[in-house]
Short mmCIF file of C-alpha atoms and ligand atoms in Angstrom, two decimals:
data_model
loop_
_atom_site.label_atom_id
_atom_site.label_comp_id
_atom_site.label_asym_id
_atom_site.label_seq_id
_atom_site.Cartn_x
_atom_site.Cartn_y
_atom_site.Cartn_z
CA UNK A 1 194.96 -16.55 27.57
CA UNK A 2 195.64 -13.36 25.66
CA UNK A 3 194.82 -13.12 21.99
CA UNK A 4 195.85 -10.38 19.57
CA UNK A 5 194.93 -9.43 16.04
CA UNK A 6 196.89 -7.35 13.54
CA UNK A 7 196.82 -6.44 9.85
CA UNK A 8 199.88 -6.49 7.65
CA UNK A 9 200.56 -5.33 4.09
CA UNK A 10 197.90 -3.88 1.82
CA UNK A 11 194.54 -3.39 3.49
CA UNK A 12 191.59 -5.36 2.13
CA UNK A 13 187.83 -4.98 2.54
CA UNK A 14 186.80 -7.64 5.04
CA UNK A 15 189.52 -6.77 7.55
CA UNK A 16 187.15 -4.66 9.63
CA UNK A 17 184.43 -7.31 9.95
CA UNK A 18 187.20 -9.79 10.85
CA UNK A 19 188.56 -7.49 13.58
CA UNK A 20 185.07 -6.92 14.99
CA UNK A 21 184.26 -10.63 15.02
CA UNK A 22 187.62 -11.40 16.61
CA UNK A 23 187.05 -9.07 19.56
CA UNK A 24 183.48 -10.24 20.13
CA UNK A 25 184.34 -13.92 19.75
CA UNK A 26 187.44 -13.89 21.98
CA UNK A 27 185.44 -12.18 24.75
CA UNK A 28 182.68 -14.74 24.25
CA UNK A 29 185.22 -17.50 24.92
CA UNK A 30 186.04 -15.78 28.22
CA UNK A 31 189.48 -14.66 26.98
CA UNK A 32 191.14 -11.28 26.46
CA UNK A 33 191.57 -9.74 22.96
CA UNK A 34 194.29 -7.22 22.13
CA UNK A 35 194.60 -5.00 19.07
CA UNK A 36 197.99 -4.38 17.45
CA UNK A 37 197.90 -1.09 15.57
CA UNK A 38 199.88 -0.22 12.41
CA UNK A 39 200.81 -3.78 11.46
CA UNK A 40 204.33 -5.10 11.93
CA UNK A 41 205.60 -1.55 12.42
CA UNK A 42 203.23 -1.19 15.35
CA UNK A 43 204.26 -4.56 16.73
CA UNK A 44 207.88 -3.37 16.77
CA UNK A 45 206.85 -0.07 18.38
CA UNK A 46 204.55 -1.71 20.94
CA UNK A 47 201.34 -0.13 19.65
CA UNK A 48 199.30 -2.75 21.45
CA UNK A 49 196.07 -2.15 23.31
CA UNK A 50 193.55 -4.32 25.14
CA UNK A 51 190.40 -4.19 23.04
CA UNK A 52 187.13 -2.87 24.34
CA UNK A 53 183.88 -3.15 22.45
CA UNK A 54 183.82 0.55 21.56
CA UNK A 55 187.15 0.11 19.67
CA UNK A 56 185.36 -2.01 17.10
CA UNK A 57 181.82 -0.64 17.26
CA UNK A 58 180.34 0.49 13.96
CA UNK A 59 183.21 -0.76 11.76
CA UNK A 60 181.80 -3.99 10.33
CA UNK A 61 180.49 -2.37 7.15
CA UNK A 62 183.61 -0.29 6.39
CA UNK A 63 186.47 -1.03 4.00
CA UNK A 64 190.08 -0.54 5.07
CA UNK A 65 191.17 -1.48 8.57
CA UNK A 66 190.36 0.37 11.79
CA UNK A 67 193.63 -0.83 13.35
CA UNK A 68 195.58 0.21 10.24
CA UNK A 69 198.37 -1.67 8.51
CA UNK A 70 201.91 -1.15 7.23
CA UNK A 71 204.58 -2.59 4.99
CA UNK A 72 207.51 -2.92 7.39
CA UNK A 73 211.08 -2.72 6.15
CA UNK A 74 212.39 -2.90 9.71
CA UNK A 75 210.83 -6.35 10.21
CA UNK A 76 213.41 -7.73 7.74
CA UNK A 77 216.02 -7.15 10.47
CA UNK A 78 216.43 -9.73 13.21
CA UNK A 79 216.80 -7.18 16.02
CA UNK A 80 213.43 -5.63 15.23
CA UNK A 81 211.81 -9.06 15.07
CA UNK A 82 213.27 -9.80 18.51
CA UNK A 83 211.86 -6.49 19.76
CA UNK A 84 208.46 -7.41 18.32
CA UNK A 85 208.55 -10.78 20.05
CA UNK A 86 209.47 -9.21 23.38
CA UNK A 87 206.50 -6.85 23.04
CA UNK A 88 204.15 -9.81 22.59
CA UNK A 89 205.68 -11.46 25.66
CA UNK A 90 205.38 -8.28 27.73
CA UNK A 91 201.61 -8.21 27.07
CA UNK A 92 201.32 -11.94 27.71
CA UNK A 93 200.03 -12.46 24.16
CA UNK A 94 200.33 -16.11 23.26
CA UNK A 95 197.78 -16.34 20.45
CA UNK A 96 198.04 -14.18 17.38
CA UNK A 97 195.79 -13.71 14.35
CA UNK A 98 197.41 -12.02 11.35
CA UNK A 99 195.33 -10.63 8.48
CA UNK A 100 197.69 -10.29 5.55
CA UNK A 101 198.91 -11.29 2.14
CA UNK A 102 201.71 -13.37 0.72
CA UNK A 103 204.54 -11.04 1.81
CA UNK A 104 203.18 -10.86 5.35
CA UNK A 105 202.96 -14.62 5.60
CA UNK A 106 206.58 -14.90 4.48
CA UNK A 107 207.50 -12.51 7.26
CA UNK A 108 205.45 -14.55 9.76
CA UNK A 109 207.10 -17.77 8.61
CA UNK A 110 210.52 -16.26 9.28
CA UNK A 111 209.32 -14.88 12.63
CA UNK A 112 207.89 -18.26 13.68
CA UNK A 113 211.09 -20.08 12.73
CA UNK A 114 213.03 -17.89 15.18
CA UNK A 115 210.65 -17.42 18.10
CA UNK A 116 208.13 -19.42 20.04
CA UNK A 117 204.95 -18.27 18.30
CA UNK A 118 201.40 -19.46 18.01
CA UNK A 119 199.48 -17.80 15.24
CA UNK A 120 196.90 -18.26 12.51
CA UNK A 121 197.13 -16.21 9.32
CA UNK A 122 193.94 -15.20 7.54
CA UNK A 123 194.50 -14.61 3.79
CA UNK A 124 193.58 -10.99 3.18
CA UNK A 125 194.53 -9.38 -0.10
CA UNK A 126 192.60 -8.20 -3.11
CA UNK A 127 195.25 -9.90 -5.30
CA UNK A 128 194.00 -13.44 -4.44
CA UNK A 129 197.53 -14.71 -4.90
CA UNK A 130 198.12 -16.87 -1.82
CA UNK A 131 199.01 -20.48 -2.42
CA UNK A 132 196.76 -23.04 -0.71
CA UNK A 133 193.54 -21.03 -0.66
CA UNK A 134 190.98 -20.36 -3.36
CA UNK A 135 189.88 -17.17 -1.64
CA UNK A 136 191.41 -14.22 0.19
CA UNK A 137 189.41 -11.59 2.07
CA UNK A 138 188.75 -8.52 -0.04
CA UNK A 139 188.66 -10.16 -3.46
CA UNK A 140 184.90 -10.15 -3.94
CA UNK A 141 184.65 -6.49 -2.95
CA UNK A 142 187.53 -5.51 -5.25
CA UNK A 143 186.00 -7.44 -8.15
CA UNK A 144 182.71 -5.65 -7.61
CA UNK A 145 184.50 -2.28 -7.68
CA UNK A 146 186.17 -3.31 -10.95
CA UNK A 147 182.89 -4.65 -12.39
CA UNK A 148 181.16 -1.37 -11.59
CA UNK A 149 183.97 0.62 -13.26
CA UNK A 150 183.94 -1.63 -16.33
CA UNK A 151 180.17 -1.41 -16.70
CA UNK A 152 180.46 2.38 -16.66
CA UNK A 153 183.38 2.44 -19.08
CA UNK A 154 181.36 0.27 -21.45
CA UNK A 155 178.59 2.88 -21.46
CA UNK A 156 180.92 5.57 -22.74
CA UNK A 157 182.94 3.19 -24.94
CA UNK A 158 179.79 2.05 -26.74
CA UNK A 159 178.84 5.68 -27.43
CA UNK A 160 182.03 6.30 -29.43
CA UNK A 161 184.23 4.42 -31.89
CA UNK A 162 186.96 3.79 -29.36
CA UNK A 163 189.00 1.19 -27.54
CA UNK A 164 189.26 1.37 -23.77
CA UNK A 165 192.18 -0.11 -21.93
CA UNK A 166 191.63 -0.65 -18.21
CA UNK A 167 194.61 -1.46 -16.01
CA UNK A 168 193.76 -3.40 -12.85
CA UNK A 169 195.81 -4.23 -9.76
CA UNK A 170 197.02 -7.66 -8.68
CA UNK A 171 200.76 -7.23 -8.23
CA UNK A 172 202.39 -10.28 -9.95
CA UNK A 173 199.05 -12.06 -10.34
CA UNK A 174 196.56 -11.87 -13.20
CA UNK A 175 193.64 -13.08 -11.05
CA UNK A 176 191.76 -9.77 -10.88
CA UNK A 177 192.34 -9.14 -14.58
CA UNK A 178 191.21 -12.52 -15.83
CA UNK A 179 188.14 -12.74 -13.60
CA UNK A 180 187.20 -9.16 -14.53
CA UNK A 181 187.49 -9.97 -18.20
CA UNK A 182 185.35 -13.09 -17.83
CA UNK A 183 182.59 -11.23 -15.96
CA UNK A 184 182.65 -8.17 -18.23
CA UNK A 185 183.09 -9.91 -21.58
CA UNK A 186 186.25 -7.93 -22.37
CA UNK A 187 187.66 -8.61 -25.82
CA UNK A 188 191.28 -8.50 -24.64
CA UNK A 189 192.94 -9.64 -21.39
CA UNK A 190 196.66 -9.44 -20.71
CA UNK A 191 198.09 -11.12 -17.60
CA UNK A 192 201.58 -11.97 -16.35
CA UNK A 193 200.86 -15.71 -16.49
CA UNK A 194 200.52 -15.75 -20.30
CA UNK A 195 202.50 -14.17 -23.10
CA UNK A 196 200.88 -11.46 -25.20
CA UNK A 197 201.25 -12.60 -28.79
CA UNK A 198 198.07 -11.35 -30.40
CA UNK A 199 198.52 -12.46 -34.02
CA UNK A 200 195.17 -14.26 -34.31
CA UNK A 201 193.43 -11.70 -32.13
CA UNK A 202 194.78 -8.81 -34.24
CA UNK A 203 193.35 -10.33 -37.40
CA UNK A 204 189.99 -11.14 -35.83
CA UNK A 205 189.54 -7.73 -34.19
CA UNK A 206 190.65 -5.85 -37.33
CA UNK A 207 188.10 -7.80 -39.37
CA UNK A 208 185.41 -7.12 -36.79
CA UNK A 209 186.23 -3.40 -36.71
CA UNK A 210 186.12 -3.33 -40.52
CA UNK A 211 182.71 -5.01 -40.30
CA UNK A 212 181.24 -2.52 -37.86
CA UNK A 213 182.50 -3.32 -34.36
CA UNK A 214 182.72 0.11 -32.79
CA UNK A 215 184.47 -0.45 -29.50
CA UNK A 216 186.84 -2.79 -27.69
CA UNK A 217 187.40 -3.32 -23.99
CA UNK A 218 190.90 -4.46 -23.00
CA UNK A 219 191.92 -5.38 -19.44
CA UNK A 220 195.59 -5.38 -18.55
CA UNK A 221 197.02 -6.64 -15.25
CA UNK A 222 199.46 -4.16 -13.68
CA UNK A 223 201.99 -6.98 -13.20
CA UNK A 224 202.51 -7.29 -16.97
CA UNK A 225 203.84 -3.72 -17.25
CA UNK A 226 202.39 -3.85 -20.77
CA UNK A 227 199.87 -1.03 -20.57
CA UNK A 228 201.76 1.16 -23.04
CA UNK A 229 202.44 -1.74 -25.39
CA UNK A 230 198.77 -2.75 -25.46
CA UNK A 231 197.73 0.89 -25.89
CA UNK A 232 200.01 1.23 -28.94
CA UNK A 233 198.71 -2.06 -30.36
CA UNK A 234 195.07 -0.94 -30.04
CA UNK A 235 195.81 2.44 -31.63
CA UNK A 236 198.24 1.40 -34.35
CA UNK A 237 197.44 -2.23 -35.19
CA UNK A 238 193.72 -2.40 -34.50
CA UNK A 239 193.25 1.22 -35.55
CA UNK A 240 190.88 2.47 -32.86
CA UNK A 241 191.36 5.70 -30.95
CA UNK A 242 192.19 4.45 -27.45
CA UNK A 243 191.67 5.75 -23.91
CA UNK A 244 193.37 4.37 -20.80
CA UNK A 245 191.91 4.09 -17.29
CA UNK A 246 194.17 2.98 -14.47
CA UNK A 247 191.80 1.98 -11.69
CA UNK A 248 194.47 2.13 -8.95
CA UNK A 249 193.64 2.19 -5.27
CA UNK A 250 189.89 2.56 -5.64
CA UNK A 251 190.07 -1.23 -6.08
CA UNK A 252 191.17 -1.56 -2.45
CA UNK A 253 188.29 0.50 -1.07
CA UNK A 254 184.57 0.14 -0.61
CA UNK A 255 182.26 -1.46 1.89
CA UNK A 256 182.93 -5.21 2.13
CA UNK A 257 180.38 -7.27 0.21
CA UNK A 258 178.13 -9.81 1.92
CA UNK A 259 180.56 -12.54 0.83
CA UNK A 260 183.58 -10.80 2.35
CA UNK A 261 181.73 -10.20 5.63
CA UNK A 262 180.71 -13.87 5.81
CA UNK A 263 184.20 -15.09 4.92
CA UNK A 264 185.63 -12.83 7.63
CA UNK A 265 183.23 -14.41 10.12
CA UNK A 266 184.15 -17.98 9.12
CA UNK A 267 187.91 -17.40 8.96
CA UNK A 268 187.99 -15.74 12.39
CA UNK A 269 185.92 -18.41 14.12
CA UNK A 270 188.16 -21.09 12.60
CA UNK A 271 191.32 -19.23 13.67
CA UNK A 272 190.24 -18.51 17.24
CA UNK A 273 188.85 -22.03 17.79
CA UNK A 274 192.17 -23.45 16.63
CA UNK A 275 194.23 -21.14 18.82
CA UNK A 276 192.04 -21.95 21.85
CA UNK A 277 192.96 -25.61 21.51
CA UNK A 278 196.61 -25.42 20.41
CA UNK A 279 199.88 -23.84 21.36
CA UNK A 280 202.97 -23.71 19.19
CA UNK A 281 201.09 -24.12 15.93
CA UNK A 282 201.62 -21.73 13.03
CA UNK A 283 198.93 -22.13 10.43
CA UNK A 284 197.01 -20.34 7.73
CA UNK A 285 193.23 -20.56 7.50
CA UNK A 286 192.26 -21.45 3.95
CA UNK A 287 189.15 -21.97 1.85
CA UNK A 288 189.74 -24.70 -0.70
CA UNK A 289 187.19 -26.42 -2.93
CA UNK A 290 184.35 -25.08 -0.80
CA UNK A 291 185.82 -26.23 2.54
CA UNK A 292 187.59 -24.35 5.33
CA UNK A 293 190.84 -25.81 6.63
CA UNK A 294 194.10 -24.91 8.36
CA UNK A 295 197.43 -25.59 6.68
CA UNK A 296 201.04 -25.13 7.72
CA UNK A 297 202.53 -21.71 7.00
CA UNK A 298 205.52 -23.40 5.29
CA UNK A 299 203.20 -25.07 2.80
CA UNK A 300 201.62 -21.73 1.97
CA UNK A 301 204.80 -19.74 1.38
CA UNK A 302 206.86 -22.46 -0.28
CA UNK A 303 204.87 -22.45 -3.52
CA UNK A 304 203.66 -19.69 -5.81
CA UNK A 305 199.92 -19.32 -6.34
CA UNK A 306 198.69 -20.71 -9.69
CA UNK A 307 195.65 -19.38 -11.52
CA UNK A 308 192.90 -21.98 -11.95
CA UNK A 309 193.36 -23.74 -15.29
CA UNK A 310 189.76 -23.08 -16.32
CA UNK A 311 190.41 -19.33 -16.09
CA UNK A 312 193.63 -19.61 -18.08
CA UNK A 313 191.72 -21.62 -20.68
CA UNK A 314 189.27 -18.72 -20.99
CA UNK A 315 192.15 -16.62 -22.33
CA UNK A 316 192.32 -18.89 -25.38
CA UNK A 317 188.69 -18.18 -26.10
CA UNK A 318 189.65 -14.52 -26.45
CA UNK A 319 192.27 -15.43 -29.06
O1 F6P B 1 198.65 -6.23 -2.64
C1 F6P B 1 197.58 -5.35 -2.79
C2 F6P B 1 197.94 -4.24 -3.73
O2 F6P B 1 196.84 -3.36 -3.83
C3 F6P B 1 198.44 -4.67 -5.12
O3 F6P B 1 197.38 -5.02 -5.97
C4 F6P B 1 199.20 -3.47 -5.54
O4 F6P B 1 200.19 -3.79 -6.50
C5 F6P B 1 199.83 -3.00 -4.26
O5 F6P B 1 199.03 -3.51 -3.20
C6 F6P B 1 199.93 -1.52 -4.10
O6 F6P B 1 200.62 -1.28 -2.93
P1 F6P B 1 200.70 0.14 -2.23
O7 F6P B 1 199.34 0.43 -1.64
O8 F6P B 1 201.74 -0.05 -1.19
O9 F6P B 1 201.03 1.13 -3.30
#
């Protein structure tokens, strides 16, 4: 049996430990692991190589992905998908593990509806926006990067009479923003899942500023596209001189945390064990309510991820 692993879409810390575990574990089962470089683009261009241990030596503690990734426009076209499938066939690859996010799983669902595939997707995106799983590889590391940045921004914010607005990633999801605001005690959090109508908050914060509050921390999810609006509100309505920090791609970097390394281990073992025993099964490995499971790719991509209600409720506490 030949197994292959690839990354697709935005890289996430935890991909490297997953790739390393995959190669070691597939060899341990007496099977042959392949590496597909450059994501779906590389699959189209046949950048496929039989893995040897030195390919994955010394990578476990690194962020990013040693086999690289891509966002492939060509994969939207049937002819390129057919080419990709023929490449898998040429190498005799019948078992595929895909580390990717929501968009990549949509692409895999399309691919699997057209060709005879057998794969397991492992949720890997700092956005934590994949339906069916509570956790995606990379999230804990990204949140720790954000926490570190927020702790530092607080140091300078508390030394001046200023508001600080921090824009975090997350694409259409407010997960990173809301969790960051909970763990940092931010006074303001703006996410795409809730409207920004700060009447009560404006009054409360203005009163607090009048009574001596000297700084405010506001976290805005990039998906809201409201960074300028919130900046103007802080300056003009709340009346505090405001600085903006857009954290950007530093949120995708950094050595994977202990949690991300362990989750990579568990997801890969689950995926490879499943593929060893099945053919023609297209699943996603998930972590739900503290348990690992495999669910159908259709069930993952058919529904949009919802933020946990308890986190959404925390927004009201800020109001
Ligand atoms: O999906 C991960 C992510 O980092 C999002 O949070 C962000 O919106 C996007 O990727 C950025 O994509 P790119 O690296 O292609 O600019």
